[in-house]
Amino acid sequence: MDCECLPTCPFFNDKMATKPSLASLMKKQYCKGDFNSCARHQVFLALGKESVPKDLFPNQAEKAREIIHTKNSAQVPNYPASFPH
């Protein structure tokens, strides 16, 4: 099954600078295979299309986790220490 993001994904549509042979392997593995493990798809699902960095490669899962964690942490209000639990 193909990833739902294929029509607009900069990586899949060769809008990112990369080595063609490596990109071809990644497209087969992530875009037309296990797209749930794609770093771009993970950020897309968690934060929306606008939050996916243009330079994020499918195999950068650790970077995707950092982006998601940072964005989610920024959305959690900081309660004062005296806040009743």
Coordinates of N, CA, C and O in Angstrom, one line a residue:
M1 N 0.8 -1.2 0.0 CA 0.0 0.0 0.0 C 0.9 1.2 0.0 O 1.9 1.3 0.7
D2 N 0.5 2.3 -0.7 CA 1.2 3.5 -0.8 C 0.8 4.5 0.3 O -0.3 4.5 0.7
C3 N 1.8 5.3 0.7 CA 1.5 6.4 1.7 C 0.5 7.4 1.1 O 0.6 7.8 0.0
E4 N -0.4 7.8 2.0 CA -1.4 8.8 1.6 C -0.8 10.2 1.2 O -1.4 11.0 0.6
C5 N 0.5 10.4 1.6 CA 1.1 11.7 1.4 C 1.9 11.8 0.1 O 2.4 12.8 -0.3
L6 N 1.9 10.7 -0.7 CA 2.7 10.7 -1.9 C 2.4 11.9 -2.9 O 3.4 12.4 -3.4
P7 N 1.2 12.3 -3.1 CA 1.0 13.3 -4.1 C 1.7 14.7 -3.7 O 2.1 15.4 -4.6
T8 N 1.9 14.9 -2.5 CA 2.5 16.2 -2.1 C 3.8 16.1 -1.3 O 4.3 17.1 -0.9
C9 N 4.3 14.9 -1.2 CA 5.5 14.7 -0.4 C 6.7 15.2 -1.2 O 7.0 14.7 -2.3
P10 N 7.5 16.2 -0.6 CA 8.7 16.7 -1.4 C 9.7 15.6 -1.6 O 10.4 15.6 -2.6
F11 N 9.8 14.7 -0.6 CA 10.8 13.6 -0.8 C 10.4 12.7 -1.9 O 11.2 12.5 -2.8
F12 N 9.2 12.3 -1.9 CA 8.8 11.3 -3.0 C 8.8 12.0 -4.4 O 9.1 11.3 -5.3
N13 N 8.5 13.2 -4.4 CA 8.4 13.9 -5.7 C 9.7 14.6 -6.1 O 9.7 15.5 -6.9
D14 N 10.8 14.1 -5.5 CA 12.2 14.6 -5.9 C 12.4 16.1 -5.8 O 13.1 16.7 -6.6
K15 N 11.8 16.7 -4.7 CA 12.0 18.1 -4.5 C 13.1 18.4 -3.5 O 13.4 19.5 -3.1
M16 N 13.7 17.3 -3.0 CA 14.8 17.4 -2.0 C 16.1 17.0 -2.6 O 16.1 16.0 -3.4
A17 N 17.2 17.6 -2.3 CA 18.5 17.2 -2.8 C 18.9 15.9 -2.1 O 18.9 15.8 -0.9
T18 N 19.2 14.9 -3.0 CA 19.6 13.6 -2.4 C 20.3 12.8 -3.5 O 20.3 13.2 -4.7
K19 N 20.8 11.7 -3.2 CA 21.4 10.8 -4.1 C 20.3 10.0 -4.7 O 19.6 9.3 -4.0
P20 N 20.2 10.0 -6.0 CA 19.1 9.2 -6.7 C 19.0 7.8 -6.3 O 17.9 7.3 -6.1
S21 N 20.1 7.0 -6.2 CA 20.0 5.6 -5.9 C 19.5 5.4 -4.5 O 18.7 4.5 -4.2
L22 N 20.0 6.2 -3.6 CA 19.5 6.1 -2.2 C 18.1 6.5 -2.1 O 17.3 5.8 -1.4
A23 N 17.7 7.6 -2.8 CA 16.3 8.0 -2.7 C 15.4 6.9 -3.3 O 14.3 6.7 -2.7
S24 N 15.8 6.2 -4.3 CA 15.0 5.2 -4.9 C 14.8 4.0 -3.9 O 13.7 3.5 -3.7
L25 N 15.8 3.7 -3.2 CA 15.7 2.6 -2.1 C 14.7 3.1 -1.0 O 13.9 2.3 -0.6
M26 N 14.9 4.3 -0.6 CA 14.0 4.8 0.5 C 12.6 4.9 0.0 O 11.7 4.6 0.8
K27 N 12.3 5.3 -1.2 CA 11.0 5.4 -1.7 C 10.3 4.0 -1.7 O 9.1 3.9 -1.3
K28 N 11.1 3.0 -2.1 CA 10.5 1.6 -2.1 C 10.3 1.2 -0.7 O 9.2 0.6 -0.4
Q29 N 11.2 1.4 0.3 CA 11.0 1.0 1.6 C 10.0 1.7 2.4 O 9.1 1.1 3.1
Y30 N 10.0 3.1 2.3 CA 9.0 3.9 3.1 C 7.8 4.3 2.4 O 6.7 4.0 2.9
C31 N 7.9 4.9 1.2 CA 6.7 5.5 0.5 C 5.8 4.4 -0.1 O 4.6 4.6 -0.1
K32 N 6.4 3.3 -0.5 CA 5.6 2.3 -1.1 C 5.6 1.0 -0.3 O 5.4 -0.1 -0.8
G33 N 6.0 1.1 0.9 CA 6.1 0.0 1.8 C 5.6 0.3 3.2 O 4.5 0.6 3.4
D34 N 6.6 0.4 4.1 CA 6.3 0.6 5.5 C 6.3 2.1 5.8 O 7.1 2.6 6.5
F35 N 5.2 2.8 5.3 CA 5.2 4.3 5.5 C 5.0 4.7 6.9 O 5.2 5.8 7.3
N36 N 4.5 3.8 7.7 CA 4.3 4.1 9.2 C 5.6 4.3 9.9 O 5.6 4.9 10.9
S37 N 6.7 3.8 9.3 CA 8.0 4.0 10.0 C 8.7 5.2 9.4 O 9.8 5.5 9.8
C38 N 8.1 5.8 8.4 CA 8.7 7.0 7.8 C 8.6 8.2 8.7 O 7.6 8.5 9.3
A39 N 9.8 8.8 8.9 CA 9.9 10.0 9.9 C 8.9 11.1 9.4 O 8.3 11.7 10.2
R40 N 8.9 11.3 8.1 CA 8.0 12.4 7.6 C 6.5 12.1 7.9 O 5.8 13.0 8.3
H41 N 6.2 10.9 7.7 CA 4.8 10.5 7.9 C 4.4 10.5 9.4 O 3.3 10.9 9.8
Q42 N 5.4 10.2 10.3 CA 5.1 10.3 11.7 C 4.9 11.7 12.2 O 3.9 12.0 13.0
V43 N 5.7 12.6 11.7 CA 5.4 14.1 12.0 C 4.1 14.5 11.5 O 3.3 15.2 12.1
F44 N 3.8 14.1 10.2 CA 2.6 14.5 9.6 C 1.4 14.0 10.4 O 0.5 14.8 10.7
L45 N 1.4 12.8 10.9 CA 0.3 12.3 11.7 C 0.2 13.0 13.0 O -0.9 13.3 13.5
A46 N 1.3 13.2 13.7 CA 1.3 13.8 15.0 C 1.0 15.3 15.0 O 0.3 15.8 15.9
L47 N 1.5 16.0 14.0 CA 1.5 17.5 14.1 C 0.9 18.2 12.9 O 0.6 19.4 13.0
G48 N 0.6 17.4 11.9 CA 0.1 18.0 10.7 C 1.1 18.3 9.6 O 2.3 18.4 9.9
K49 N 0.7 18.5 8.4 CA 1.6 18.7 7.2 C 2.5 19.9 7.4 O 3.7 19.8 7.0
E50 N 2.0 20.9 7.9 CA 2.8 22.2 8.0 C 4.0 22.0 9.0 O 4.9 22.8 9.0
S51 N 4.0 21.0 9.8 CA 5.1 20.8 10.8 C 6.2 19.9 10.3 O 7.2 19.7 11.0
V52 N 6.0 19.3 9.1 CA 7.0 18.4 8.5 C 8.1 19.3 7.9 O 7.9 20.0 7.0
P53 N 9.3 19.2 8.5 CA 10.4 20.0 7.9 C 10.7 19.5 6.4 O 10.7 18.4 6.1
K54 N 11.0 20.5 5.6 CA 11.3 20.2 4.2 C 12.5 19.3 4.0 O 12.5 18.6 3.0
D55 N 13.4 19.4 4.9 CA 14.7 18.6 4.8 C 14.7 17.3 5.6 O 15.7 16.7 5.7
L56 N 13.5 16.9 6.1 CA 13.5 15.7 6.9 C 13.4 14.4 6.0 O 12.6 14.4 5.1
F57 N 14.3 13.5 6.2 CA 14.4 12.3 5.3 C 13.6 11.2 6.0 O 13.4 11.2 7.3
P58 N 13.0 10.2 5.3 CA 12.2 9.2 5.8 C 12.9 8.3 6.9 O 12.2 7.8 7.8
N59 N 14.2 8.2 6.8 CA 14.9 7.4 7.8 C 15.4 8.1 9.1 O 16.1 7.6 9.9
Q60 N 14.9 9.4 9.2 CA 15.3 10.2 10.4 C 14.3 10.1 11.5 O 13.8 11.1 12.0
A61 N 14.0 8.9 12.0 CA 13.0 8.6 13.0 C 13.3 9.3 14.3 O 12.4 9.9 15.0
E62 N 14.6 9.4 14.7 CA 15.0 10.0 15.9 C 14.7 11.5 15.9 O 14.2 12.1 16.8
K63 N 15.0 12.1 14.7 CA 14.7 13.6 14.5 C 13.2 13.8 14.6 O 12.8 14.8 15.2
A64 N 12.5 12.9 14.0 CA 11.0 13.0 14.0 C 10.5 13.0 15.5 O 9.6 13.8 15.8
R65 N 11.0 12.1 16.3 CA 10.6 12.0 17.7 C 10.9 13.3 18.4 O 10.1 13.8 19.2
E66 N 12.1 13.9 18.1 CA 12.5 15.1 18.8 C 11.5 16.2 18.4 O 11.1 17.0 19.2
I67 N 11.2 16.3 17.1 CA 10.3 17.4 16.6 C 8.9 17.2 17.3 O 8.4 18.2 17.8
I68 N 8.4 16.0 17.3 CA 7.1 15.8 18.0 C 7.1 16.1 19.4 O 6.3 16.8 20.0
H69 N 8.2 15.6 20.1 CA 8.3 15.9 21.6 C 8.4 17.4 21.9 O 7.8 17.9 22.8
T70 N 9.2 18.1 21.1 CA 9.4 19.5 21.3 C 8.1 20.3 21.1 O 7.8 21.1 21.9
K71 N 7.4 19.9 20.0 CA 6.2 20.6 19.7 C 5.1 20.3 20.8 O 4.4 21.2 21.2
N72 N 5.0 19.1 21.2 CA 4.0 18.7 22.2 C 4.4 19.3 23.6 O 3.5 19.7 24.3
S73 N 5.7 19.4 23.9 CA 6.1 20.0 25.2 C 5.8 21.5 25.2 O 5.4 22.0 26.3
A74 N 5.9 22.1 24.1 CA 5.6 23.5 24.0 C 4.1 23.8 24.2 O 3.7 24.9 24.6
Q75 N 3.3 22.8 24.0 CA 1.8 23.0 24.1 C 1.3 22.7 25.5 O 0.2 23.0 25.8
V76 N 2.1 22.1 26.4 CA 1.7 21.8 27.7 C 1.9 23.0 28.6 O 3.0 23.5 28.7
P77 N 0.9 23.5 29.3 CA 1.1 24.7 30.1 C 2.0 24.4 31.3 O 2.0 23.2 31.8
N78 N 2.7 25.3 31.7 CA 3.6 25.2 32.9 C 2.8 25.7 34.1 O 2.6 26.9 34.2
Y79 N 2.5 24.8 35.0 CA 1.8 25.2 36.2 C 2.7 25.6 37.3 O 3.8 25.0 37.4
P80 N 2.4 26.5 38.1 CA 3.3 26.9 39.2 C 3.4 25.7 40.2 O 2.6 24.9 40.3
A81 N 4.5 25.7 40.9 CA 4.8 24.7 41.9 C 3.7 24.5 42.9 O 3.4 23.5 43.5
S82 N 3.0 25.6 43.2 CA 1.9 25.6 44.2 C 0.6 25.1 43.6 O -0.4 25.1 44.4
F83 N 0.5 24.8 42.4 CA -0.7 24.3 41.8 C -1.2 23.0 42.5 O -0.4 22.1 42.7
P84 N -2.4 23.0 43.0 CA -2.9 21.8 43.7 C -3.0 20.6 42.8 O -3.4 20.7 41.7
H85 N -2.6 19.5 43.3 CA -2.6 18.2 42.6 C -3.8 17.4 42.9 O -4.3 17.3 43.9

